[in-house]
mmCIF file of C-alpha atoms and ligand atoms in Angstrom:
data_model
loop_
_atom_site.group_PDB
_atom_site.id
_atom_site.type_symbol
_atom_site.label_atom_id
_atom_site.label_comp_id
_atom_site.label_asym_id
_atom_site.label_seq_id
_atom_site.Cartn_x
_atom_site.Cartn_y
_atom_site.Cartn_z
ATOM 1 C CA UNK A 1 -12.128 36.617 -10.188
ATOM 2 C CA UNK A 2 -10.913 39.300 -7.492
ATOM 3 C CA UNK A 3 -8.586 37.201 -6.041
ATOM 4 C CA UNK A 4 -7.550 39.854 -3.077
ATOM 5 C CA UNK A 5 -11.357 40.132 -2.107
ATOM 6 C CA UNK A 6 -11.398 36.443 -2.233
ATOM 7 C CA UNK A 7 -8.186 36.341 0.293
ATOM 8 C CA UNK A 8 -9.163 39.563 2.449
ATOM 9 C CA UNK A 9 -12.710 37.282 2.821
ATOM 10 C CA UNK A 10 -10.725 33.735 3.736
ATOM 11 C CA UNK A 11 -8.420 35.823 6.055
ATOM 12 C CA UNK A 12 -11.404 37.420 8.044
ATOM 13 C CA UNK A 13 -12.939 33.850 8.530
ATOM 14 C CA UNK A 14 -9.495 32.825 10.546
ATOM 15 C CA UNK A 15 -8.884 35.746 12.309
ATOM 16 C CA UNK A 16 -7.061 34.998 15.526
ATOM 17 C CA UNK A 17 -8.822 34.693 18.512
ATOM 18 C CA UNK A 18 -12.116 33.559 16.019
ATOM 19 C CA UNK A 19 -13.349 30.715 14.195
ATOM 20 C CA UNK A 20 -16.626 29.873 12.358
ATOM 21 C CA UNK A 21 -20.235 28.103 13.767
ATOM 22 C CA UNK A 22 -21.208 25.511 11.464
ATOM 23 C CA UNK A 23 -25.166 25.952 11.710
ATOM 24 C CA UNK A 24 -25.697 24.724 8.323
ATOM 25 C CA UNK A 25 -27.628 21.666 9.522
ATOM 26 C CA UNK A 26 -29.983 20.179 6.412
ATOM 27 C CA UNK A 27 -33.198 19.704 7.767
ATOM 28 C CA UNK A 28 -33.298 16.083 8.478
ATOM 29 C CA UNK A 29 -30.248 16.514 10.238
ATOM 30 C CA UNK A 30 -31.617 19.115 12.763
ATOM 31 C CA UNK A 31 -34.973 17.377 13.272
ATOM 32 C CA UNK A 32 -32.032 14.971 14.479
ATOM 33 C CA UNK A 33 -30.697 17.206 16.739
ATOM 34 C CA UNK A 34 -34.199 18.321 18.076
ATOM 35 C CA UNK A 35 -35.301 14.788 18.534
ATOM 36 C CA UNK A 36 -33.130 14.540 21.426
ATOM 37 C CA UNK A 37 -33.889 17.039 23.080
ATOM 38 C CA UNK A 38 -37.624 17.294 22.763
ATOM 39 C CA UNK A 39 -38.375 19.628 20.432
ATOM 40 C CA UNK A 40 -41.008 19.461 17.475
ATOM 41 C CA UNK A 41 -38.748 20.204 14.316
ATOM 42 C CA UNK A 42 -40.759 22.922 12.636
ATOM 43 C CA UNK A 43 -39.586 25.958 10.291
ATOM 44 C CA UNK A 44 -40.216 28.065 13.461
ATOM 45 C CA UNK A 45 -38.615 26.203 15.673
ATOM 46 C CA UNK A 46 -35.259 26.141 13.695
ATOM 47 C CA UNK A 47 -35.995 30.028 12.970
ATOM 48 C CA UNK A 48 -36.305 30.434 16.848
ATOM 49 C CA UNK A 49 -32.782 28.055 17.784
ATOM 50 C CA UNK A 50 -30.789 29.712 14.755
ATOM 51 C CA UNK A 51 -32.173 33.292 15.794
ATOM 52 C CA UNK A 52 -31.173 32.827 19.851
ATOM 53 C CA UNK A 53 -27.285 31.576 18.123
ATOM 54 C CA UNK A 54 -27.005 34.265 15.798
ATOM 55 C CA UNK A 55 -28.610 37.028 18.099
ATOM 56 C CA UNK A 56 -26.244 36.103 20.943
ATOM 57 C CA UNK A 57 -24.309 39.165 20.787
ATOM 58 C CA UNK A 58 -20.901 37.813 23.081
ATOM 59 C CA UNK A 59 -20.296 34.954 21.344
ATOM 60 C CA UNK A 60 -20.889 36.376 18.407
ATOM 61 C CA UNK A 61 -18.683 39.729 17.881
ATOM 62 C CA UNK A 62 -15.715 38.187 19.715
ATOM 63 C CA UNK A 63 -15.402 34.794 18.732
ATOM 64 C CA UNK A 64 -17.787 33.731 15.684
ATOM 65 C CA UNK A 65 -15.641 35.005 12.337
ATOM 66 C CA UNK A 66 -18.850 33.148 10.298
ATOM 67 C CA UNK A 67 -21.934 31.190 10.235
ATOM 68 C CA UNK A 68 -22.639 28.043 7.463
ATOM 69 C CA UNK A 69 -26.467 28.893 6.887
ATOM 70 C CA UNK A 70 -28.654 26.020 5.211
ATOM 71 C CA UNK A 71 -31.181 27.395 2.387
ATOM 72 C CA UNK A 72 -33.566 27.030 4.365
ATOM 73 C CA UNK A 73 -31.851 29.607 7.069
ATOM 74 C CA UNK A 74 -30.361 32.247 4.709
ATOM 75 C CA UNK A 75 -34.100 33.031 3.292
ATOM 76 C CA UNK A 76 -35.566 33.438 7.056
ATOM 77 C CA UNK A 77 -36.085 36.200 9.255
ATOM 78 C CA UNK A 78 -35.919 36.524 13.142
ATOM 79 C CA UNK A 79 -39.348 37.156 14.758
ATOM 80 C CA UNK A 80 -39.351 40.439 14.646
ATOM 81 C CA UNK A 81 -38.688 40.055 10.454
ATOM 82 C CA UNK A 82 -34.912 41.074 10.081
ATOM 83 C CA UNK A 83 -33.342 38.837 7.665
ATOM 84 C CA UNK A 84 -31.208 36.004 9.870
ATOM 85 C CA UNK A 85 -28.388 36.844 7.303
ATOM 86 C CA UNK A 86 -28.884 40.622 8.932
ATOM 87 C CA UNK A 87 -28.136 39.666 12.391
ATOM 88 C CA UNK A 88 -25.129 37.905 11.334
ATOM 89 C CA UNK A 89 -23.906 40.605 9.333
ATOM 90 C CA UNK A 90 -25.034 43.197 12.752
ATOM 91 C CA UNK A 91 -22.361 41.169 15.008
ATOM 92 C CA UNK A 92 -19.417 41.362 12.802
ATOM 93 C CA UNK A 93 -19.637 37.729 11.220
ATOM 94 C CA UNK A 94 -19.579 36.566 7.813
ATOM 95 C CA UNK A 95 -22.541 35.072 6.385
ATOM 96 C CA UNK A 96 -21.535 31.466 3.953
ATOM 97 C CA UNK A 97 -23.556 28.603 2.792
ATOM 98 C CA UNK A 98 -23.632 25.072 2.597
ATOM 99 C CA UNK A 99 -24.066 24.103 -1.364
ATOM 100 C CA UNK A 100 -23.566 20.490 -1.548
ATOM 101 C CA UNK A 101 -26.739 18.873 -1.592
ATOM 102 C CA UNK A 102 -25.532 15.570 0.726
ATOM 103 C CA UNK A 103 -24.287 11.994 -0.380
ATOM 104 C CA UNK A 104 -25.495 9.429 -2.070
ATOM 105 C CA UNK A 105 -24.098 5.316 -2.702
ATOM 106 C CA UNK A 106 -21.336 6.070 -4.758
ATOM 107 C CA UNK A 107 -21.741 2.934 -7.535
ATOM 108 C CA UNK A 108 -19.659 -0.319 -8.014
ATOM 109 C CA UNK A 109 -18.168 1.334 -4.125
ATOM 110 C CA UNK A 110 -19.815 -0.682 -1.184
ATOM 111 C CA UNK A 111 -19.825 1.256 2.099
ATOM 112 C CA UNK A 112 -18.589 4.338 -0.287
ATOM 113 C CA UNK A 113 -20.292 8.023 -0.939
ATOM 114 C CA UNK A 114 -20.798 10.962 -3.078
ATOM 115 C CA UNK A 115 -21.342 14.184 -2.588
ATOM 116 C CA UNK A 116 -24.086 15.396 -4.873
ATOM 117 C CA UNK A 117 -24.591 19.197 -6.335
ATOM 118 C CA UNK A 118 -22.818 20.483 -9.195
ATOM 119 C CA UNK A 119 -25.903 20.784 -11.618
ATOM 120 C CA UNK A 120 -26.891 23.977 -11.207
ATOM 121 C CA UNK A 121 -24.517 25.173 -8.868
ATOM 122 C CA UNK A 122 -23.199 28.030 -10.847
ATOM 123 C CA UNK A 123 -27.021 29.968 -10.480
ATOM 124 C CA UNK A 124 -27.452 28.726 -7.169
ATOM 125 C CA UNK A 125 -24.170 30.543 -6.115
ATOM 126 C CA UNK A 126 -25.647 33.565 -7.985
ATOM 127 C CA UNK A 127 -28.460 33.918 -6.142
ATOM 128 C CA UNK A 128 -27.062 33.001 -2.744
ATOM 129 C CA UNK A 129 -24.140 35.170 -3.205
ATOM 130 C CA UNK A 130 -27.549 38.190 -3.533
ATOM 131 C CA UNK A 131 -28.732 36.726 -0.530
ATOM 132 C CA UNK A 132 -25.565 37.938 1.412
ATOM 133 C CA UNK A 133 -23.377 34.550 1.370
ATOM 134 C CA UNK A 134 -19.186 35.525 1.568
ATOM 135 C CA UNK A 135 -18.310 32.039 1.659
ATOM 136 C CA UNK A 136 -19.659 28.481 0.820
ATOM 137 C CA UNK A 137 -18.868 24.629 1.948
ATOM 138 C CA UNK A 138 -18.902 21.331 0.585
ATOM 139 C CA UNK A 139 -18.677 18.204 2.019
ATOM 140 C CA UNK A 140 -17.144 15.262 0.510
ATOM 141 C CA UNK A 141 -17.026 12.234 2.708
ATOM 142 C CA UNK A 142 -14.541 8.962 3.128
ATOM 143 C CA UNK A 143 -15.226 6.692 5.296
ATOM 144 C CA UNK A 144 -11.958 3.905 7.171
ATOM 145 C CA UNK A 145 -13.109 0.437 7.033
ATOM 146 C CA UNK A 146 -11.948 -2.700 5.663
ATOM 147 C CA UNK A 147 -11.296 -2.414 2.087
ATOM 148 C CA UNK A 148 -12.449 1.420 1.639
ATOM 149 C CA UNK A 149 -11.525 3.963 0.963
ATOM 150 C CA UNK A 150 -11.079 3.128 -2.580
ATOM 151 C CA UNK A 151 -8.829 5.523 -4.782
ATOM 152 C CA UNK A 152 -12.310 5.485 -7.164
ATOM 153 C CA UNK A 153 -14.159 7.273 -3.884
ATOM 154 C CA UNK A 154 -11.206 9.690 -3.429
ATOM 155 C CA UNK A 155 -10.493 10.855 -6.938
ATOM 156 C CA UNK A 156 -14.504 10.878 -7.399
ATOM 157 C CA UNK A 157 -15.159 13.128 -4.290
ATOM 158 C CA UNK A 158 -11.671 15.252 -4.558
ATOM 159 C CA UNK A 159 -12.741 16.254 -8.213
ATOM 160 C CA UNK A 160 -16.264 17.246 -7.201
ATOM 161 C CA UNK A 161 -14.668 19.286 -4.318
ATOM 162 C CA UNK A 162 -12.503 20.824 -6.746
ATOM 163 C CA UNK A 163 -15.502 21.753 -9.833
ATOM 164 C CA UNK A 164 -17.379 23.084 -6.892
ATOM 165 C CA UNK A 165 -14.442 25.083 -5.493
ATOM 166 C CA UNK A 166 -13.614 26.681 -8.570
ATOM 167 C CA UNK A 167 -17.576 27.690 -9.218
ATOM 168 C CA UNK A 168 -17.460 29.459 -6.149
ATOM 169 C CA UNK A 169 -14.582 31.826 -7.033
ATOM 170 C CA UNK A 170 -15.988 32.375 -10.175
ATOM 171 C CA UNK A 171 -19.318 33.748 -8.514
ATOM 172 C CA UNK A 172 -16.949 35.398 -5.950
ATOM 173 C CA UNK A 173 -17.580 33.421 -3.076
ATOM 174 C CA UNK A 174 -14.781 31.835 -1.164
ATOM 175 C CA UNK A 175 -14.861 28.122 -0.942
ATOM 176 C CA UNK A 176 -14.693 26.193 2.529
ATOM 177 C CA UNK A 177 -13.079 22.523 0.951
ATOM 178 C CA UNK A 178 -13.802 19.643 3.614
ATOM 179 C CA UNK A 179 -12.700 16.268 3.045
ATOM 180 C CA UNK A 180 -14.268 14.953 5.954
ATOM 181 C CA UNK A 181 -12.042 11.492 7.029
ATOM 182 C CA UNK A 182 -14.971 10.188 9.148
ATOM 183 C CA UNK A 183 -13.966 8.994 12.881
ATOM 184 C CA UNK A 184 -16.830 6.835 13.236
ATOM 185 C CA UNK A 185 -14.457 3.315 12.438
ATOM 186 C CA UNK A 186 -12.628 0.999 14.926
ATOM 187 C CA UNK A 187 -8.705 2.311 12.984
ATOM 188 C CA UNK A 188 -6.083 3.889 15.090
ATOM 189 C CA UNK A 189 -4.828 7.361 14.632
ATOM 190 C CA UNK A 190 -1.818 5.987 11.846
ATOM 191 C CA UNK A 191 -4.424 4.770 9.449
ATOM 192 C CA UNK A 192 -6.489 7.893 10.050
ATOM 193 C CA UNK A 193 -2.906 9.793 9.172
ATOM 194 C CA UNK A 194 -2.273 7.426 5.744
ATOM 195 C CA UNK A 195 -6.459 7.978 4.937
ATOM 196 C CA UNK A 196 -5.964 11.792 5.831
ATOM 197 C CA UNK A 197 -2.873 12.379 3.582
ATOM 198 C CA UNK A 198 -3.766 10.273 0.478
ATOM 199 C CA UNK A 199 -7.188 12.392 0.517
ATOM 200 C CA UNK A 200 -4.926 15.731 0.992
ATOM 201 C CA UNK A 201 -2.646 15.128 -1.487
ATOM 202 C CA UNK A 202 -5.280 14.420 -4.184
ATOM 203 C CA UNK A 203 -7.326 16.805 -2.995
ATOM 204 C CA UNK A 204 -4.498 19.773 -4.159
ATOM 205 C CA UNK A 205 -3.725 18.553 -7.203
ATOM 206 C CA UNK A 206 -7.473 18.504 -7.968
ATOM 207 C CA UNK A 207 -7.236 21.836 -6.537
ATOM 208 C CA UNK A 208 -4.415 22.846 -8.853
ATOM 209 C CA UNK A 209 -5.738 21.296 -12.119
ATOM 210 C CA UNK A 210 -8.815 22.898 -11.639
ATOM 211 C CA UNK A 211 -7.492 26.071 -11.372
ATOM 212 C CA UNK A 212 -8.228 27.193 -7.894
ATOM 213 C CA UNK A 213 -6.258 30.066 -6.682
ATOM 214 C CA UNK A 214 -5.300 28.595 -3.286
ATOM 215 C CA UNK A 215 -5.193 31.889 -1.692
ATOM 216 C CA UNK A 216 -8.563 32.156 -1.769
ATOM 217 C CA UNK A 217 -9.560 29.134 0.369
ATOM 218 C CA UNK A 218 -10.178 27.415 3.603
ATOM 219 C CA UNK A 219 -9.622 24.196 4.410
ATOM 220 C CA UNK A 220 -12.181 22.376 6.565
ATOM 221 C CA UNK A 221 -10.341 18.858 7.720
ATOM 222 C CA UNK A 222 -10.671 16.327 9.654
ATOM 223 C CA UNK A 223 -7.702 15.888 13.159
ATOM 224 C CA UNK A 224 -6.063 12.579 12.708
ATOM 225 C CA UNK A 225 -7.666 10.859 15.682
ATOM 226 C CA UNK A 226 -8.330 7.396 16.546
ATOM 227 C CA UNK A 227 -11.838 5.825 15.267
ATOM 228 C CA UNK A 228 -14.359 6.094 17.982
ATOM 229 C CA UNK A 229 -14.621 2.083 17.912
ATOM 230 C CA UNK A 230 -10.849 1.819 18.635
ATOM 231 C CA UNK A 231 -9.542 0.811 21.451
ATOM 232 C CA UNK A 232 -6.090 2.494 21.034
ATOM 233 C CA UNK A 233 -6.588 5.899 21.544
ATOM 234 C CA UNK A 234 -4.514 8.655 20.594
ATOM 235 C CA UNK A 235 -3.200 11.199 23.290
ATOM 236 C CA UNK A 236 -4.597 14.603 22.790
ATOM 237 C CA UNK A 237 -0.669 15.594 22.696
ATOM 238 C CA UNK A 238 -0.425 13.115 19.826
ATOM 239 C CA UNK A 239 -3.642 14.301 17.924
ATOM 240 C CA UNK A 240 -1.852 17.484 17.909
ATOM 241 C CA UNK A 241 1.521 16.324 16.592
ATOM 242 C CA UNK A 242 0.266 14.278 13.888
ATOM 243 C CA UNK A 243 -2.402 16.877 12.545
ATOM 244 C CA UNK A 244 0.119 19.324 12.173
ATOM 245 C CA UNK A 245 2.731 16.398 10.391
ATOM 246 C CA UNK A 246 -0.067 15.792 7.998
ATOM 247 C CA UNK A 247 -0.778 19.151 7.089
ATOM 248 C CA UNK A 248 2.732 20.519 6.602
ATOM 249 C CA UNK A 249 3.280 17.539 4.334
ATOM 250 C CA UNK A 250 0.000 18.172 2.193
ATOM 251 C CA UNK A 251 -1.130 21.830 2.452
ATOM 252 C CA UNK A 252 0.538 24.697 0.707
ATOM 253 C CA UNK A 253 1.336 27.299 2.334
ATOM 254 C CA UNK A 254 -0.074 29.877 0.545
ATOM 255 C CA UNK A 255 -3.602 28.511 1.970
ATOM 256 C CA UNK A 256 -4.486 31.311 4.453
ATOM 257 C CA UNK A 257 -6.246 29.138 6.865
ATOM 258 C CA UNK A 258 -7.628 25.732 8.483
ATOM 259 C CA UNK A 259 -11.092 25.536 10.069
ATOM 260 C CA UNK A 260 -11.189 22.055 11.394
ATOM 261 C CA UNK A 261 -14.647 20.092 11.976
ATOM 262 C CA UNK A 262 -15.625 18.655 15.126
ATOM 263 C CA UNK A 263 -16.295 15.538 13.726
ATOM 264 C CA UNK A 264 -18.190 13.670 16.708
ATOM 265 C CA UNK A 265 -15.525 14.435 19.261
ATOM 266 C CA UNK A 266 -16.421 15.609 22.427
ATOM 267 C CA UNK A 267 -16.621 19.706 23.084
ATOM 268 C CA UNK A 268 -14.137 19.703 25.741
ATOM 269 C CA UNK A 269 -12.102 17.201 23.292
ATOM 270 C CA UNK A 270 -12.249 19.222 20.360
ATOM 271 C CA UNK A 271 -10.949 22.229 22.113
ATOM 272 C CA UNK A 272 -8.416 20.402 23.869
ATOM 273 C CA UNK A 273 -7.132 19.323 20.495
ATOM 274 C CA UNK A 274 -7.424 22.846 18.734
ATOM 275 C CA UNK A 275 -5.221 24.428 21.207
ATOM 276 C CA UNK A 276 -2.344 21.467 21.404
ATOM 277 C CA UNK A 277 -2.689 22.192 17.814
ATOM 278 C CA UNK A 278 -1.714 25.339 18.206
ATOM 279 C CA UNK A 279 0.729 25.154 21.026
ATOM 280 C CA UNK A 280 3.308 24.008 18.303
ATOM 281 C CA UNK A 281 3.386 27.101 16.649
ATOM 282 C CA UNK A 282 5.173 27.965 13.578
ATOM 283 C CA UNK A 283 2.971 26.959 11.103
ATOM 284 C CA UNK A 284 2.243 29.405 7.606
ATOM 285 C CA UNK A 285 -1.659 29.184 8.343
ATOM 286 C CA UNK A 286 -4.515 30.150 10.922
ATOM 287 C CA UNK A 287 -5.811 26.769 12.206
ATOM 288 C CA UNK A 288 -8.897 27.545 14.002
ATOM 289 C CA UNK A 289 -12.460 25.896 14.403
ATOM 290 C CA UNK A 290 -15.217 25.309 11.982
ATOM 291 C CA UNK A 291 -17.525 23.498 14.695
ATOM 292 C CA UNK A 292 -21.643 21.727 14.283
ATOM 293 C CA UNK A 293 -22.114 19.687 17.175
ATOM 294 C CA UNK A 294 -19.347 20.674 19.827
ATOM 295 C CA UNK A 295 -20.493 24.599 19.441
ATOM 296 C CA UNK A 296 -24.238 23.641 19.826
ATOM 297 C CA UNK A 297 -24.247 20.400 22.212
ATOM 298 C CA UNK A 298 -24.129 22.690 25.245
ATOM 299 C CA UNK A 299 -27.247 25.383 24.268
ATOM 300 C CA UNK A 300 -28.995 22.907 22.545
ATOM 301 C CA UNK A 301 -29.079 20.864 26.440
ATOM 302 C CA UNK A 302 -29.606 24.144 27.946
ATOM 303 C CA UNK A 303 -32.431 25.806 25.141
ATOM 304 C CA UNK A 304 -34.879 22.779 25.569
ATOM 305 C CA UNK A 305 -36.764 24.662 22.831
ATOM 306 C CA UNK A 306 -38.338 26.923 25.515
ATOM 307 C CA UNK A 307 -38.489 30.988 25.357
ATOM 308 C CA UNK A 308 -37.501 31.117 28.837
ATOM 309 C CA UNK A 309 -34.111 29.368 28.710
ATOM 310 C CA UNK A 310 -33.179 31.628 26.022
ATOM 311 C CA UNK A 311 -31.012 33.161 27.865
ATOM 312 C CA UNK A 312 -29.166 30.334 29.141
ATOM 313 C CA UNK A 313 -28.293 29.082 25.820
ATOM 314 C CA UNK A 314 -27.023 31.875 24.167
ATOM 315 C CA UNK A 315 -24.354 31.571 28.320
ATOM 316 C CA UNK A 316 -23.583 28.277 26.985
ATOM 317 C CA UNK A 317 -22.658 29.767 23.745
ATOM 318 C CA UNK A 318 -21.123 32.062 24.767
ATOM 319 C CA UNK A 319 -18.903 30.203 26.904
ATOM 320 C CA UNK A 320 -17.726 27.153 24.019
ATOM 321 C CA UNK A 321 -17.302 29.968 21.626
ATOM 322 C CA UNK A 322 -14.708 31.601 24.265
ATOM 323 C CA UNK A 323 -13.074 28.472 24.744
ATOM 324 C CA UNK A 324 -12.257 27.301 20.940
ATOM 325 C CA UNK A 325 -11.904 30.847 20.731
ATOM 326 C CA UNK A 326 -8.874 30.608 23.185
ATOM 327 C CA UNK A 327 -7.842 27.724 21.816
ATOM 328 C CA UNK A 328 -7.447 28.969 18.181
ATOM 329 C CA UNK A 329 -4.475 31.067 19.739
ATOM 330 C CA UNK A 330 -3.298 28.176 21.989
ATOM 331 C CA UNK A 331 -4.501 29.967 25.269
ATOM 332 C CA UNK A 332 -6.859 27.207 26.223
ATOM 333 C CA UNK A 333 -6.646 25.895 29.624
ATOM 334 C CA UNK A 334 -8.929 22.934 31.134
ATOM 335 C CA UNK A 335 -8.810 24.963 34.389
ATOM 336 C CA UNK A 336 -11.140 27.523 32.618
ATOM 337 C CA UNK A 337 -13.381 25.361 31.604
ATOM 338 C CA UNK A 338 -13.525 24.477 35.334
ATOM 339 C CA UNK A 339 -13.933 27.911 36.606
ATOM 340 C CA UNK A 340 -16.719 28.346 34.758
ATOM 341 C CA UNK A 341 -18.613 25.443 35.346
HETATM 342 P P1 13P B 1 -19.208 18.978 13.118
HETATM 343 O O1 13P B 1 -18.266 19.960 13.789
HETATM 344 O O2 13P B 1 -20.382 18.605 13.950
HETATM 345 O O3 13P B 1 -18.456 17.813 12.521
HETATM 346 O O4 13P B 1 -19.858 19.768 11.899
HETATM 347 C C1 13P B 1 -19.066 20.533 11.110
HETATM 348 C C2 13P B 1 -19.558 20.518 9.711
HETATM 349 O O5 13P B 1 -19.887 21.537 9.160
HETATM 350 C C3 13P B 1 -19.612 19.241 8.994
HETATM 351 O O6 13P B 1 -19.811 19.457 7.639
#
């Protein structure tokens, strides 16, 4: 393993000012996404979206590090037949790819998953790793409710994160880890801090007896936020100062950088809570954004799936890529979000 190209590569995907789009959407998930807004899902259709992202040259060179590509994605090419992986690579941005091949029941765990997608994975890294990819992510997923997690769902998922984590710096890709601590239950933001740092701490030890040279890494986690179903809700001050509790208390330091998911917050939310984040300063990483839906809510509603508001999207992109972009340096301020509205 070349463990300083591996950290060079994890340091360029936090750069200041810079975070990373998560368009790495499987297929039933976009069709999703496209659903409601009135688009037919079809391969050209999700060439056409990912090309107007990736082609939007503002958001891109200032403020998109890199871009989690599904298979499907890193294999196409933009209408006029330059590889999408191309017109990442054009604006600056790292190319990575989603490897984990989604969840399944995990067994004997009701209301628990899986992540799926070791077999194989060593080739598959191969050959995506020829296709261009710098990085790669897996998602492991525990779900708050009463009863789970279990530790059989967190040791299960934690280890798989782990196997896959050190296949990728084998093949010389650099592993985005993301424990994903879902937000979807009716818990407060304490149990979401106990869930979050159980899953952390395992998570590094897996990490360590695995062999994973930390360095080399990005961690993609969850805020510790109230459940959406909850009616005590956590200040966006308080988001802030118990993210940053949990993670000094579970991530080493010699991690070069977090890339937190959006998780079904709001885009205004999830900036809001990057740049309280890092308003408290101090910290030994980069904490920046790793972001699906609140990147792509706003050019999604503005794209309609129509050539002439093409344009407009890649505005919209522009702009929430400017604003988590401010925010991953702490200069976020809700009157520019204002100003340009
Ligand atoms: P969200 O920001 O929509 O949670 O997506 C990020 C991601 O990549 C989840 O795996």
């Amino acid at each position: 393993m070349n463990l300083s190209e591996l950290n060079k590569v994890a340091n360029a995907m936090v750069k200041p000012g810079k975070g990373i789009l998560a368009a790495d959407e499987s297929t039933s998930t976009i069709k999703k996404r496209f659903d409601a807004i009135g688009v037919e899902s079809s391969a050209d259709a999700r060439r056409d979206y990912r090309e107007l992202l990736f082609g939007s040259a503002e958001a891109m060179k200032n403020h998109i590090s890199g871009v989690i590509l599904y298979d499907e994605t890193i294999r196409q090419n933009a209408k006029d037949g330059t590889p999408l992986v191309k017109l990442i690579e054009k604006a600056g941005s790292l190319p990575g790819i989603k490897v984990d091949q989604g969840t399944k029941p995990l067994s004997f765990s009701p209301g628990e998953v899986i992540t799926e997608g070791l077999d194989g994975l060593r080739e598959r890294l191969a050959e995506y790793r020829g296709l261009g990819a710098k990085f790669a992510k897996w998602r492991a997923v525990i779900d708050i409710g009463e009863g789970i997690p279990s530790w059989n769902c967190i040791k299960a998922n934690m280890h798989a994160l782990a196997r896959y984590a050190a296949l990728c710096q084998e093949q010389e890709i650099v592993p985005i880890v993301e424990p994903e601590v879902l937000m979807d239950g009716a818990h407060d933001a304490d149990r979401c801090y106990a869930v979050t740092e159980w899953v952390l701490k395992t998570l590094y030890v897996e990490l360590f007896e695995t062999k994973v040279a930390l360095e080399g890494t990005v961690l993609k986690p969850n805020m510790v936020i109230s459940g959406k179903k909850s009616a005590k809700r956590a200040s966006v001050e308080e988001v802030a100062e118990k993210t940053v509790r949990v993670l000094k208390a579970c991530v080493p330091s010699a991690v070069p950088g977090i890339a937190f998911l959006s998780g079904g917050q709001s885009e205004e939310e999830a900036t809001a809570h990057l740049d309280a984040i890092n308003r408290i300063g101090g910290l030994p990483w980069k904490l920046t954004f790793s972001y699906g839906r609140a990147l792509q809510a706003a050019p999604q509603k503005a794209w309609l799936g129509k050539a002439e508001n093409v344009a407009a999207a890649q505005r919209a992109f522009a702009h929430r890529a400017r604003m988590n972009g401010l925010a991953s340096e702490g200069r976020w301020s809700a009157t520019l979000e204002k100003k340009a509205a």
